[in-house]
Amino acid sequence: MERALPPALPGGNNQGGQQRGTQSMKNSAILLISCPDAKGEVASIADFVYRHGGNILHADEHADEESGLFLMRVEFDPKDFDIDLTHKDLADFSKHFSPIAEKFQMNWRLALSSHRQRMIIFVSKYDHCLVDLLYRHQSGELACDIPLIISNHPDNQTIADFYKIPYVVVPTTKNNKIEAEERIQSLIDQHKPDFMVLARYMQILSNDFVNRYPQRIINIHHGLLPAFIGARPYHQAHERGVKLIGATSHYVTELLDDGPIIEQDVVRVTHRDTVEDLIRKGRDLEKVVLSRAVRWHIENRVLLYGNKTVVF
Amino acid sequence: MERALPPALPGGNNQGGQQRGTQSMKNSAILLISCPDAKGEVASIADFVYRHGGNILHADEHADEESGLFLMRVEFDPKDFDIDLTHKDLADFSKHFSPIAEKFQMNWRLALSSHRQRMIIFVSKYDHCLVDLLYRHQSGELACDIPLIISNHPDNQTIADFYKIPYVVVPTTKNNKIEAEERIQSLIDQHKPDFMVLARYMQILSNDFVNRYPQRIINIHHGLLPAFIGARPYHQAHERGVKLIGATSHYVTELLDDGPIIEQDVVRVTHRDTVEDLIRKGRDLEKVVLSRAVRWHIENRVLLYGNKTVVF
Amino acid sequence: MERALPPALPGGNNQGGQQRGTQSMKNSAILLISCPDAKGEVASIADFVYRHGGNILHADEHADEESGLFLMRVEFDPKDFDIDLTHKDLADFSKHFSPIAEKFQMNWRLALSSHRQRMIIFVSKYDHCLVDLLYRHQSGELACDIPLIISNHPDNQTIADFYKIPYVVVPTTKNNKIEAEERIQSLIDQHKPDFMVLARYMQILSNDFVNRYPQRIINIHHGLLPAFIGARPYHQAHERGVKLIGATSHYVTELLDDGPIIEQDVVRVTHRDTVEDLIRKGRDLEKVVLSRAVRWHIENRVLLYGNKTVVF
Amino acid sequence: MERALPPALPGGNNQGGQQRGTQSMKNSAILLISCPDAKGEVASIADFVYRHGGNILHADEHADEESGLFLMRVEFDPKDFDIDLTHKDLADFSKHFSPIAEKFQMNWRLALSSHRQRMIIFVSKYDHCLVDLLYRHQSGELACDIPLIISNHPDNQTIADFYKIPYVVVPTTKNNKIEAEERIQSLIDQHKPDFMVLARYMQILSNDFVNRYPQRIINIHHGLLPAFIGARPYHQAHERGVKLIGATSHYVTELLDDGPIIEQDVVRVTHRDTVEDLIRKGRDLEKVVLSRAVRWHIENRVLLYGNKTVVF
């Protein structure tokens, strides 16, 4: 059995945990597949779902010609599905699906909408992305659990308290980087998130840390990659007299600010916008772009190949 | 066999005709389906294509919950397909596919990218949409043939000549509406278009005419339906102090300016824009929106249900 | 002296009131003018400001040809201005400026950025616009005071408490409309707002009430006026298969949902968006569009003429 | 007298030349000013125009705090202006305006809308920008004269002939760069353009050439500067999996692709867009962005400071 899509974080599945949000999401199972392009793949998958009693709600696929890769997302209603999906690790499903997976050399992953993913948010002082995520979470728009917020500053304790989310301060200085990351690691081991969001977290995580969580850490970058990378991007953009500013949300990889892009957007600016206006417009853009990326991740819409994404 | 999707115009298929454009489109077959939602549809269709040697390139589907309708577009490579697709009327394909079609009560249509559709353009005096369509056609972006341009004015003869497209003037007055439409009808009967485009054609076609060509006449409406319907929409919009103006491309039905929407877009305006500026910005919008709608129609991406479209 | 631009609400000026927000706004004076177009107006105004020691920071103007109207916004630094601007009612300024104002039949108004405007927010159950306004207020982006939130429901008390804004519930039923509005009127008389914002307030205010506050009540309309006016606009839009949904912020007038437009925007939707998705996207749009309109109003950027606005 | 704004090309003024386009532009005079920020500038300028009988139609200004620079554009109706504007070199105007100009150390330029600017277009093989400019020119949207098109390829002769614009081929190879540029220079000396447009001209002009025409050469760059500079930008963007592609129009300076930005825009792309789709979408973007920049330049709306522009 191939199963090379990044696994959920250890123990992340089936942990229950606090239940927030009121949105009654339809119960569905989502099968994510990537494999070499070959005839009969759609037929085999659709037939598998059908034979076992599933009703396909949505199916999306993409054949990337250059890489010869086939990517697919199948969402089906598991109400009458005859394979037990409640078992830990989905072992029954694996057993039944593995002949097809092996035949087509598939990397695959099955996600259940009934499993609320656990998201840990990292934040520094800027609160706009955090406030936006918490509001969307509470309103039911982000159907996940938030076991923890981690920050290197105490400033956002109040808003965390308002939304009743635990908030842990891990102070980070030039001299305690290793200890701080160990502390963060132990918090992660304890709270077992499915994924993490850097909501304007101004510390750099080590390569070791980042590599442990492929396609599991989402960042928001205040700029249109690869333009204006580095310090004070809005000052750079203002200096340059640009007519648009952008924001990019991407998965974190070893390549700083250069991981696979999930979403981007821009907003128009003019000479009448001061640097402060650019920053304000940038804030609005950053929170919207980040929240879209997070929602798509939660809904298991993002597939990775090479250094880029397909968002189904 | 169900086959209720609007048929191509009489004789439109397999007519050959003049070949313009240089784009080497990949040879593909596109199966368009709409039917009541039911289990096993994706599996049956994918299996059918696979069993007969087709390789699915793209598959899109949409289940509309309210209407209980299932819509699908499957594009496959017919290189090794074992059913003869060259036969007139695709009778062989029909014979093989009909069991599935009947089982699921499908309305379906098979389109071949190798068949260049025939598009007749209607135009009055405003030339911006016509010029844009002709340029895109010549550059290969619109992979269709244009056997004819019909106009109620001689003004655009020159541009038609430049692109070497026959141009026929059918003068239309209050008193000759019936005769003019008969003349138009005979031109259509003679040139057998697959579809028609009203590229700012300022004459109203009769209900009888329109009903003869369901989902076969594309119009561009200078406004965001249903806002500012009627005469001088840009003057209305200016009067009202709107901050955005829009354009809508839609299929023509009996309901004037109220057929199924294919594409819409807007552009920002301010108090500094005069009515003339609105009209200029509107022109740019109209040609872009119309050309998108035409391209999607040519690529068989537009499916109809109720009074609305799915654009796959 | 002409002074027909809508006056501030009674007693609204110079009331001090609670001070929130940390943005250190530059001290400036803003002169807003509308009058018949005539030669020498810009020169007279610029010369007036210069002679009295003011330094013009920004000047915007618009001549509307159709109505023959001239509109202008002049923002100047009053640091060395030799006319006393601290006096109540700006009587000194009026005395000095009235010769010019009379000569050109000007309607005019002088606003000081040092005066924090007082904004009362009305809200029903939907909280997205309220939450957004309160966050922007607290972050300093909306440089105004909020003496009060008025609601016909108790639901949003918690968020008001978090931001420490007084929240008064005025229950409104079919049978107590007159009493409810009297209660609201007495709250307004007591708290003396400069303007009011209907942040998804689902009650209709009487014409008498509305006419008392021309250009002083800002509403957010979930739709692109005049399209899809009426109940359940997102359902209407979904039914119609639109490819864009919009939101409009406007001043409230007797004409329901038809007052002068301040700002509009749209977001793209597809057949894959359910009505719930439309509502979610609409929420994001509504709060952004409303907050822009509110900020422009606070910055005295919006001038009215006829039934439309100029946003400088 | 200060007059450091880039002068028109030699002999470019008052040359008459062929008259195309039907738009009856209002006769107006446009005064462009840049100088150190100081009190009384607006008043002095407005008063000057008024005293001499001009009626200000539009006035825009911008004070750049960082550089301490003041920029202004005043458009006035010269019908009753008592200074002779018909004289070559506008010597009378200079004489009257110089006291103000000297007092405030102004760089200034006066442009008359009655003077149709002369635009030379450079193009290589890609024709989309050329076709778009020629169409807009013919429809009267671009109120300028086009004395010449210069190309290093014969391919676009046909479209130039259709629009009756002289087309000169200057073949350019690795080995004749100097001779080719000399030939181009002599064509320019002969045809005396006010400005030049590189409408996808794939040759690099020498620094000497470029420096001769500051703010007089407009380029379209297929990318959002500074992202994806270099060869095959759409391939780079596709490789990187971007969700937006952009285009930038800018003045050409010694810094390749890094001159002052006039206009930028973006269009959304997805994984379903092939490199060919990106190129097609890019084409549409490029022509729209370039035509906006050209129109603003013709209308004398673009002022330069530092390495950036103000577009009034």
mmCIF file of C-alpha atoms in Angstrom, chain A:
data_model
loop_
_atom_site.group_PDB
_atom_site.id
_atom_site.type_symbol
_atom_site.label_atom_id
_atom_site.label_comp_id
_atom_site.label_asym_id
_atom_site.label_seq_id
_atom_site.Cartn_x
_atom_site.Cartn_y
_atom_site.Cartn_z
ATOM 1 C CA MET A 1 0.000 0.000 0.000
ATOM 2 C CA GLU A 2 1.288 3.382 -1.024
ATOM 3 C CA ARG A 3 0.422 6.154 1.353
ATOM 4 C CA ALA A 4 2.933 8.876 0.768
ATOM 5 C CA LEU A 5 0.634 11.860 1.149
ATOM 6 C CA PRO A 6 1.716 13.573 4.338
ATOM 7 C CA PRO A 7 0.172 11.705 7.265
ATOM 8 C CA ALA A 8 -1.858 13.508 9.855
ATOM 9 C CA LEU A 9 0.185 14.586 12.827
ATOM 10 C CA PRO A 10 0.699 11.803 15.393
ATOM 11 C CA GLY A 11 -2.449 10.985 17.250
ATOM 12 C CA GLY A 12 -4.263 13.832 15.603
ATOM 13 C CA ASN A 13 -7.089 11.690 14.328
ATOM 14 C CA ASN A 14 -10.093 10.680 16.337
ATOM 15 C CA GLN A 15 -9.138 12.763 19.327
ATOM 16 C CA GLY A 16 -12.484 14.395 19.780
ATOM 17 C CA GLY A 17 -11.561 17.472 21.718
ATOM 18 C CA GLN A 18 -13.595 20.581 22.229
ATOM 19 C CA GLN A 19 -16.390 21.199 19.767
ATOM 20 C CA ARG A 20 -16.976 24.739 18.651
ATOM 21 C CA GLY A 21 -19.000 26.187 15.824
ATOM 22 C CA THR A 22 -22.561 25.489 14.925
ATOM 23 C CA GLN A 23 -22.370 24.772 11.228
ATOM 24 C CA SER A 24 -23.963 21.413 10.596
ATOM 25 C CA MET A 25 -21.557 20.160 7.981
ATOM 26 C CA LYS A 26 -22.772 17.422 5.799
ATOM 27 C CA ASN A 27 -21.149 14.135 6.690
ATOM 28 C CA SER A 28 -18.850 13.180 3.869
ATOM 29 C CA ALA A 29 -15.708 11.201 3.100
ATOM 30 C CA ILE A 30 -12.998 12.730 0.968
ATOM 31 C CA LEU A 31 -10.519 10.590 -0.925
ATOM 32 C CA LEU A 32 -7.392 12.386 -2.098
ATOM 33 C CA ILE A 33 -5.207 10.691 -4.673
ATOM 34 C CA SER A 34 -2.061 11.439 -6.601
ATOM 35 C CA CYS A 35 -0.407 8.952 -8.956
ATOM 36 C CA PRO A 36 1.145 8.588 -12.405
ATOM 37 C CA ASP A 37 -1.441 9.315 -15.093
ATOM 38 C CA ALA A 38 -2.909 6.105 -16.572
ATOM 39 C CA LYS A 39 -6.057 4.902 -18.221
ATOM 40 C CA GLY A 40 -8.832 3.567 -16.056
ATOM 41 C CA GLU A 41 -8.063 5.463 -12.886
ATOM 42 C CA VAL A 42 -11.279 7.453 -12.705
ATOM 43 C CA ALA A 43 -13.265 4.339 -13.588
ATOM 44 C CA SER A 44 -11.553 2.219 -10.919
ATOM 45 C CA ILE A 45 -12.042 4.790 -8.190
ATOM 46 C CA ALA A 46 -15.619 5.644 -9.099
ATOM 47 C CA ASP A 47 -16.445 1.957 -9.366
ATOM 48 C CA PHE A 48 -14.856 1.249 -5.974
ATOM 49 C CA VAL A 49 -16.943 3.915 -4.275
ATOM 50 C CA TYR A 50 -20.084 2.756 -6.038
ATOM 51 C CA ARG A 51 -19.607 -0.956 -5.345
ATOM 52 C CA HIS A 52 -19.273 -0.222 -1.646
ATOM 53 C CA GLY A 53 -22.418 1.878 -1.493
ATOM 54 C CA GLY A 54 -20.993 5.394 -1.550
ATOM 55 C CA ASN A 55 -22.676 8.209 -3.471
ATOM 56 C CA ILE A 56 -20.209 10.558 -5.139
ATOM 57 C CA LEU A 57 -21.050 14.162 -4.272
ATOM 58 C CA HIS A 58 -18.160 15.865 -6.028
ATOM 59 C CA ALA A 59 -15.224 14.648 -8.062
ATOM 60 C CA ASP A 60 -12.371 16.811 -9.246
ATOM 61 C CA GLU A 61 -9.303 15.786 -11.091
ATOM 62 C CA HIS A 62 -6.313 17.245 -12.758
ATOM 63 C CA ALA A 63 -3.794 15.673 -15.084
ATOM 64 C CA ASP A 64 -0.534 17.575 -15.105
ATOM 65 C CA GLU A 65 0.999 16.965 -18.472
ATOM 66 C CA GLU A 66 4.521 18.050 -17.693
ATOM 67 C CA SER A 67 4.968 15.768 -14.712
ATOM 68 C CA GLY A 68 2.646 13.026 -16.006
ATOM 69 C CA LEU A 69 0.842 13.182 -12.688
ATOM 70 C CA PHE A 70 -2.829 12.547 -12.045
ATOM 71 C CA LEU A 71 -4.503 14.179 -9.033
ATOM 72 C CA MET A 72 -8.023 13.532 -7.816
ATOM 73 C CA ARG A 73 -10.381 14.503 -5.034
ATOM 74 C CA VAL A 74 -13.539 12.467 -4.613
ATOM 75 C CA GLU A 75 -16.101 13.479 -2.007
ATOM 76 C CA PHE A 76 -18.767 10.893 -1.302
ATOM 77 C CA ASP A 77 -21.664 10.372 1.051
ATOM 78 C CA PRO A 78 -20.700 7.423 3.286
ATOM 79 C CA LYS A 79 -24.195 6.857 4.711
ATOM 80 C CA ASP A 80 -24.627 3.478 3.025
ATOM 81 C CA PHE A 81 -20.927 2.757 2.623
ATOM 82 C CA ASP A 82 -20.306 -0.893 3.508
ATOM 83 C CA ILE A 83 -16.722 -0.432 4.724
ATOM 84 C CA ASP A 84 -16.268 0.540 8.354
ATOM 85 C CA LEU A 85 -14.872 4.051 8.496
ATOM 86 C CA THR A 86 -15.051 4.423 12.261
ATOM 87 C CA HIS A 87 -12.101 2.179 12.969
ATOM 88 C CA LYS A 88 -8.944 3.873 14.084
ATOM 89 C CA ASP A 89 -6.448 4.399 11.249
ATOM 90 C CA LEU A 90 -9.164 3.444 8.743
ATOM 91 C CA ALA A 91 -7.571 -0.014 8.503
ATOM 92 C CA ASP A 92 -10.635 -1.591 6.876
ATOM 93 C CA PHE A 93 -10.711 1.000 4.149
ATOM 94 C CA SER A 94 -6.993 0.532 3.533
ATOM 95 C CA LYS A 95 -7.419 -3.175 3.185
ATOM 96 C CA HIS A 96 -10.178 -2.841 0.578
ATOM 97 C CA PHE A 97 -8.654 0.026 -1.342
ATOM 98 C CA SER A 98 -5.073 -1.218 -1.458
ATOM 99 C CA PRO A 99 -5.436 -3.355 -4.622
ATOM 100 C CA ILE A 100 -6.455 -0.316 -6.639
ATOM 101 C CA ALA A 101 -3.865 1.871 -4.922
ATOM 102 C CA GLU A 102 -1.124 -0.599 -5.669
ATOM 103 C CA LYS A 103 -2.179 -1.131 -9.262
ATOM 104 C CA PHE A 104 -1.934 2.579 -10.038
ATOM 105 C CA GLN A 105 0.904 3.398 -7.589
ATOM 106 C CA MET A 106 -1.334 5.816 -5.781
ATOM 107 C CA ASN A 107 -0.450 8.094 -2.922
ATOM 108 C CA TRP A 108 -3.743 8.507 -1.171
ATOM 109 C CA ARG A 109 -5.444 9.756 1.951
ATOM 110 C CA LEU A 110 -9.013 9.442 3.211
ATOM 111 C CA ALA A 111 -10.457 12.279 5.292
ATOM 112 C CA LEU A 112 -13.787 12.302 7.092
ATOM 113 C CA SER A 113 -15.658 15.553 7.490
ATOM 114 C CA SER A 114 -16.943 14.131 10.774
ATOM 115 C CA HIS A 115 -13.420 14.361 12.098
ATOM 116 C CA ARG A 116 -12.904 17.932 13.193
ATOM 117 C CA GLN A 117 -9.279 18.800 12.530
ATOM 118 C CA ARG A 118 -7.236 20.346 15.295
ATOM 119 C CA MET A 119 -5.549 23.646 14.433
ATOM 120 C CA ILE A 120 -2.894 25.321 16.564
ATOM 121 C CA ILE A 121 -2.453 29.021 15.819
ATOM 122 C CA PHE A 122 0.897 30.789 16.212
ATOM 123 C CA VAL A 123 0.826 34.562 16.575
ATOM 124 C CA SER A 124 3.137 37.393 17.627
ATOM 125 C CA LYS A 125 1.867 40.914 18.283
ATOM 126 C CA TYR A 126 -0.130 41.745 15.152
ATOM 127 C CA ASP A 127 -3.619 40.493 15.910
ATOM 128 C CA HIS A 128 -5.611 41.005 12.701
ATOM 129 C CA CYS A 129 -5.223 37.469 11.335
ATOM 130 C CA LEU A 130 -5.782 35.898 14.748
ATOM 131 C CA VAL A 131 -8.960 37.899 15.410
ATOM 132 C CA ASP A 132 -10.269 36.999 11.979
ATOM 133 C CA LEU A 133 -9.580 33.278 12.379
ATOM 134 C CA LEU A 134 -11.178 33.194 15.822
ATOM 135 C CA TYR A 135 -14.289 35.007 14.626
ATOM 136 C CA ARG A 136 -14.682 32.706 11.636
ATOM 137 C CA HIS A 137 -14.131 29.714 13.885
ATOM 138 C CA GLN A 138 -16.754 30.821 16.346
ATOM 139 C CA SER A 139 -19.247 31.631 13.605
ATOM 140 C CA GLY A 140 -18.867 28.072 12.308
ATOM 141 C CA GLU A 141 -17.180 29.056 9.080
ATOM 142 C CA LEU A 142 -13.957 27.230 10.007
ATOM 143 C CA ALA A 143 -15.154 23.788 11.050
ATOM 144 C CA CYS A 144 -12.177 22.779 13.156
ATOM 145 C CA ASP A 145 -11.085 22.718 16.793
ATOM 146 C CA ILE A 146 -8.491 25.079 18.210
ATOM 147 C CA PRO A 147 -6.839 23.412 21.204
ATOM 148 C CA LEU A 148 -4.211 26.120 21.612
ATOM 149 C CA ILE A 149 -2.758 29.449 20.591
ATOM 150 C CA ILE A 150 1.033 29.769 20.918
ATOM 151 C CA SER A 151 2.637 33.212 21.018
ATOM 152 C CA ASN A 152 5.989 34.755 21.805
ATOM 153 C CA HIS A 153 4.166 37.711 23.332
ATOM 154 C CA PRO A 154 1.416 38.058 25.951
ATOM 155 C CA ASP A 155 -0.437 40.767 23.992
ATOM 156 C CA ASN A 156 -3.189 38.628 22.505
ATOM 157 C CA GLN A 157 -4.218 36.853 25.696
ATOM 158 C CA THR A 158 -7.354 39.006 25.994
ATOM 159 C CA ILE A 159 -8.834 38.085 22.632
ATOM 160 C CA ALA A 160 -7.969 34.414 23.240
ATOM 161 C CA ASP A 161 -9.778 34.588 26.573
ATOM 162 C CA PHE A 162 -12.831 36.144 24.931
ATOM 163 C CA TYR A 163 -13.084 33.197 22.574
ATOM 164 C CA LYS A 164 -12.127 30.794 25.402
ATOM 165 C CA ILE A 165 -9.101 29.360 23.609
ATOM 166 C CA PRO A 166 -6.063 28.414 25.740
ATOM 167 C CA TYR A 167 -3.159 30.784 25.103
ATOM 168 C CA VAL A 168 0.428 29.895 25.942
ATOM 169 C CA VAL A 169 3.281 32.361 25.835
ATOM 170 C CA VAL A 170 6.645 30.930 24.783
ATOM 171 C CA PRO A 171 9.033 33.880 25.006
ATOM 172 C CA THR A 172 11.679 33.729 22.298
ATOM 173 C CA THR A 173 14.952 35.584 22.319
ATOM 174 C CA LYS A 174 18.150 35.394 20.339
ATOM 175 C CA ASN A 175 19.645 33.236 23.065
ATOM 176 C CA ASN A 176 16.871 30.746 23.799
ATOM 177 C CA LYS A 177 15.812 29.698 20.297
ATOM 178 C CA ILE A 178 16.507 26.013 20.887
ATOM 179 C CA GLU A 179 14.768 25.862 24.247
ATOM 180 C CA ALA A 180 11.800 27.823 22.888
ATOM 181 C CA GLU A 181 11.348 25.414 20.002
ATOM 182 C CA GLU A 182 11.616 22.455 22.357
ATOM 183 C CA ARG A 183 8.875 24.012 24.458
ATOM 184 C CA ILE A 184 6.765 24.477 21.337
ATOM 185 C CA GLN A 185 7.439 20.885 20.293
ATOM 186 C CA SER A 186 6.274 19.574 23.632
ATOM 187 C CA LEU A 187 3.082 21.641 23.376
ATOM 188 C CA ILE A 188 2.469 20.144 19.948
ATOM 189 C CA ASP A 189 3.150 16.622 21.196
ATOM 190 C CA GLN A 190 0.668 17.224 23.963
ATOM 191 C CA HIS A 191 -2.105 18.865 21.897
ATOM 192 C CA LYS A 192 -1.700 16.806 18.726
ATOM 193 C CA PRO A 193 -2.803 19.282 16.048
ATOM 194 C CA ASP A 194 -3.648 18.139 12.542
ATOM 195 C CA PHE A 195 -2.109 21.337 11.243
ATOM 196 C CA MET A 196 -0.702 24.664 12.358
ATOM 197 C CA VAL A 197 -1.256 28.228 11.166
ATOM 198 C CA LEU A 198 1.312 30.997 11.423
ATOM 199 C CA ALA A 199 -1.015 33.978 11.777
ATOM 200 C CA ARG A 200 1.688 36.654 11.546
ATOM 201 C CA TYR A 201 4.141 34.752 13.742
ATOM 202 C CA MET A 202 7.387 36.662 13.494
ATOM 203 C CA GLN A 203 9.768 33.889 14.577
ATOM 204 C CA ILE A 204 11.561 31.596 12.174
ATOM 205 C CA LEU A 205 11.049 27.893 12.800
ATOM 206 C CA SER A 206 14.012 25.569 12.326
ATOM 207 C CA ASN A 207 14.323 23.371 9.248
ATOM 208 C CA ASP A 208 14.104 20.293 11.471
ATOM 209 C CA PHE A 209 10.818 21.476 12.855
ATOM 210 C CA VAL A 210 9.410 22.455 9.472
ATOM 211 C CA ASN A 211 10.409 19.192 7.844
ATOM 212 C CA ARG A 212 8.537 17.253 10.514
ATOM 213 C CA TYR A 213 5.234 18.736 9.306
ATOM 214 C CA PRO A 214 5.110 18.757 5.526
ATOM 215 C CA GLN A 215 1.939 20.419 4.173
ATOM 216 C CA ARG A 216 0.898 20.917 7.778
ATOM 217 C CA ILE A 217 2.034 24.478 8.463
ATOM 218 C CA ILE A 218 0.250 27.353 6.725
ATOM 219 C CA ASN A 219 1.818 30.799 6.608
ATOM 220 C CA ILE A 220 0.641 34.196 5.413
ATOM 221 C CA HIS A 221 3.198 36.250 3.568
ATOM 222 C CA HIS A 222 2.653 39.986 3.273
ATOM 223 C CA GLY A 223 3.587 40.258 -0.374
ATOM 224 C CA LEU A 224 3.206 38.666 -3.739
ATOM 225 C CA LEU A 225 5.887 36.013 -3.819
ATOM 226 C CA PRO A 226 8.600 36.348 -5.037
ATOM 227 C CA ALA A 227 8.315 40.139 -5.016
ATOM 228 C CA PHE A 228 9.410 42.185 -2.051
ATOM 229 C CA ILE A 229 10.721 39.364 0.050
ATOM 230 C CA GLY A 230 12.536 40.496 3.144
ATOM 231 C CA ALA A 231 12.090 43.171 5.746
ATOM 232 C CA ARG A 232 9.511 45.936 5.575
ATOM 233 C CA PRO A 233 7.836 44.829 2.354
ATOM 234 C CA TYR A 234 5.249 47.623 2.437
ATOM 235 C CA HIS A 235 8.005 50.185 2.664
ATOM 236 C CA GLN A 236 9.717 48.536 -0.290
ATOM 237 C CA ALA A 237 6.452 48.554 -2.249
ATOM 238 C CA HIS A 238 5.801 52.204 -1.401
ATOM 239 C CA GLU A 239 9.337 53.157 -2.367
ATOM 240 C CA ARG A 240 8.838 51.411 -5.694
ATOM 241 C CA GLY A 241 5.547 53.146 -6.424
ATOM 242 C CA VAL A 242 3.620 49.935 -7.097
ATOM 243 C CA LYS A 243 -0.024 50.180 -8.118
ATOM 244 C CA LEU A 244 -1.007 46.875 -6.465
ATOM 245 C CA ILE A 245 -0.024 45.156 -3.251
ATOM 246 C CA GLY A 246 -0.524 41.480 -2.628
ATOM 247 C CA ALA A 247 -0.598 38.733 -0.058
ATOM 248 C CA THR A 248 0.267 35.058 -0.376
ATOM 249 C CA SER A 249 -0.656 32.107 1.804
ATOM 250 C CA HIS A 250 1.573 29.077 1.429
ATOM 251 C CA TYR A 251 2.737 25.891 3.106
ATOM 252 C CA VAL A 252 5.940 26.318 5.044
ATOM 253 C CA THR A 253 9.003 24.483 3.763
ATOM 254 C CA GLU A 254 12.725 24.811 4.319
ATOM 255 C CA LEU A 255 12.760 27.484 1.641
ATOM 256 C CA LEU A 256 11.806 30.560 3.592
ATOM 257 C CA ASP A 257 8.715 32.210 2.092
ATOM 258 C CA ASP A 258 8.966 29.909 -0.878
ATOM 259 C CA GLY A 259 6.718 26.959 -0.102
ATOM 260 C CA PRO A 260 3.806 25.833 -2.274
ATOM 261 C CA ILE A 261 1.317 28.679 -2.786
ATOM 262 C CA ILE A 262 -2.257 28.038 -1.663
ATOM 263 C CA GLU A 263 -3.835 31.419 -2.362
ATOM 264 C CA GLN A 264 -2.914 34.932 -3.432
ATOM 265 C CA ASP A 265 -4.764 38.153 -3.874
ATOM 266 C CA VAL A 266 -4.072 41.825 -4.512
ATOM 267 C CA VAL A 267 -5.543 45.217 -3.754
ATOM 268 C CA ARG A 268 -5.095 48.431 -5.706
ATOM 269 C CA VAL A 269 -3.097 51.307 -4.238
ATOM 270 C CA THR A 270 -2.243 54.789 -5.485
ATOM 271 C CA HIS A 271 0.189 57.597 -4.735
ATOM 272 C CA ARG A 272 -2.320 58.854 -2.190
ATOM 273 C CA ASP A 273 -1.764 55.772 -0.041
ATOM 274 C CA THR A 274 0.876 56.320 2.591
ATOM 275 C CA VAL A 275 2.929 53.441 3.954
ATOM 276 C CA GLU A 276 0.369 53.295 6.766
ATOM 277 C CA ASP A 277 -2.447 52.938 4.235
ATOM 278 C CA LEU A 278 -0.534 50.162 2.500
ATOM 279 C CA ILE A 279 -0.135 48.382 5.810
ATOM 280 C CA ARG A 280 -3.850 48.784 6.595
ATOM 281 C CA LYS A 281 -4.906 47.520 3.170
ATOM 282 C CA GLY A 282 -2.353 44.758 3.521
ATOM 283 C CA ARG A 283 -3.899 43.682 6.826
ATOM 284 C CA ASP A 284 -7.320 43.309 5.237
ATOM 285 C CA LEU A 285 -5.801 41.330 2.408
ATOM 286 C CA GLU A 286 -3.709 39.107 4.667
ATOM 287 C CA LYS A 287 -6.603 37.995 6.797
ATOM 288 C CA VAL A 288 -8.847 37.257 3.840
ATOM 289 C CA VAL A 289 -6.160 35.314 1.981
ATOM 290 C CA LEU A 290 -5.116 33.357 5.062
ATOM 291 C CA SER A 291 -8.671 32.460 6.016
ATOM 292 C CA ARG A 292 -9.364 31.159 2.512
ATOM 293 C CA ALA A 293 -6.249 28.987 2.624
ATOM 294 C CA VAL A 294 -7.158 27.642 6.066
ATOM 295 C CA ARG A 295 -10.721 26.833 5.022
ATOM 296 C CA TRP A 296 -9.573 25.003 1.897
ATOM 297 C CA HIS A 297 -7.061 23.055 3.960
ATOM 298 C CA ILE A 298 -9.768 22.095 6.470
ATOM 299 C CA GLU A 299 -12.047 20.996 3.656
ATOM 300 C CA ASN A 300 -9.228 18.837 2.284
ATOM 301 C CA ARG A 301 -9.207 20.701 -1.011
ATOM 302 C CA VAL A 302 -5.455 21.239 -1.331
ATOM 303 C CA LEU A 303 -3.233 18.669 -3.023
ATOM 304 C CA LEU A 304 0.489 19.064 -3.412
ATOM 305 C CA TYR A 305 2.755 18.145 -6.288
ATOM 306 C CA GLY A 306 6.242 19.350 -6.946
ATOM 307 C CA ASN A 307 6.478 22.692 -5.249
ATOM 308 C CA LYS A 308 2.950 23.679 -6.094
ATOM 309 C CA THR A 309 -0.658 23.043 -5.162
ATOM 310 C CA VAL A 310 -3.889 22.096 -6.777
ATOM 311 C CA VAL A 311 -6.871 23.618 -4.981
ATOM 312 C CA PHE A 312 -9.963 21.616 -5.907
#
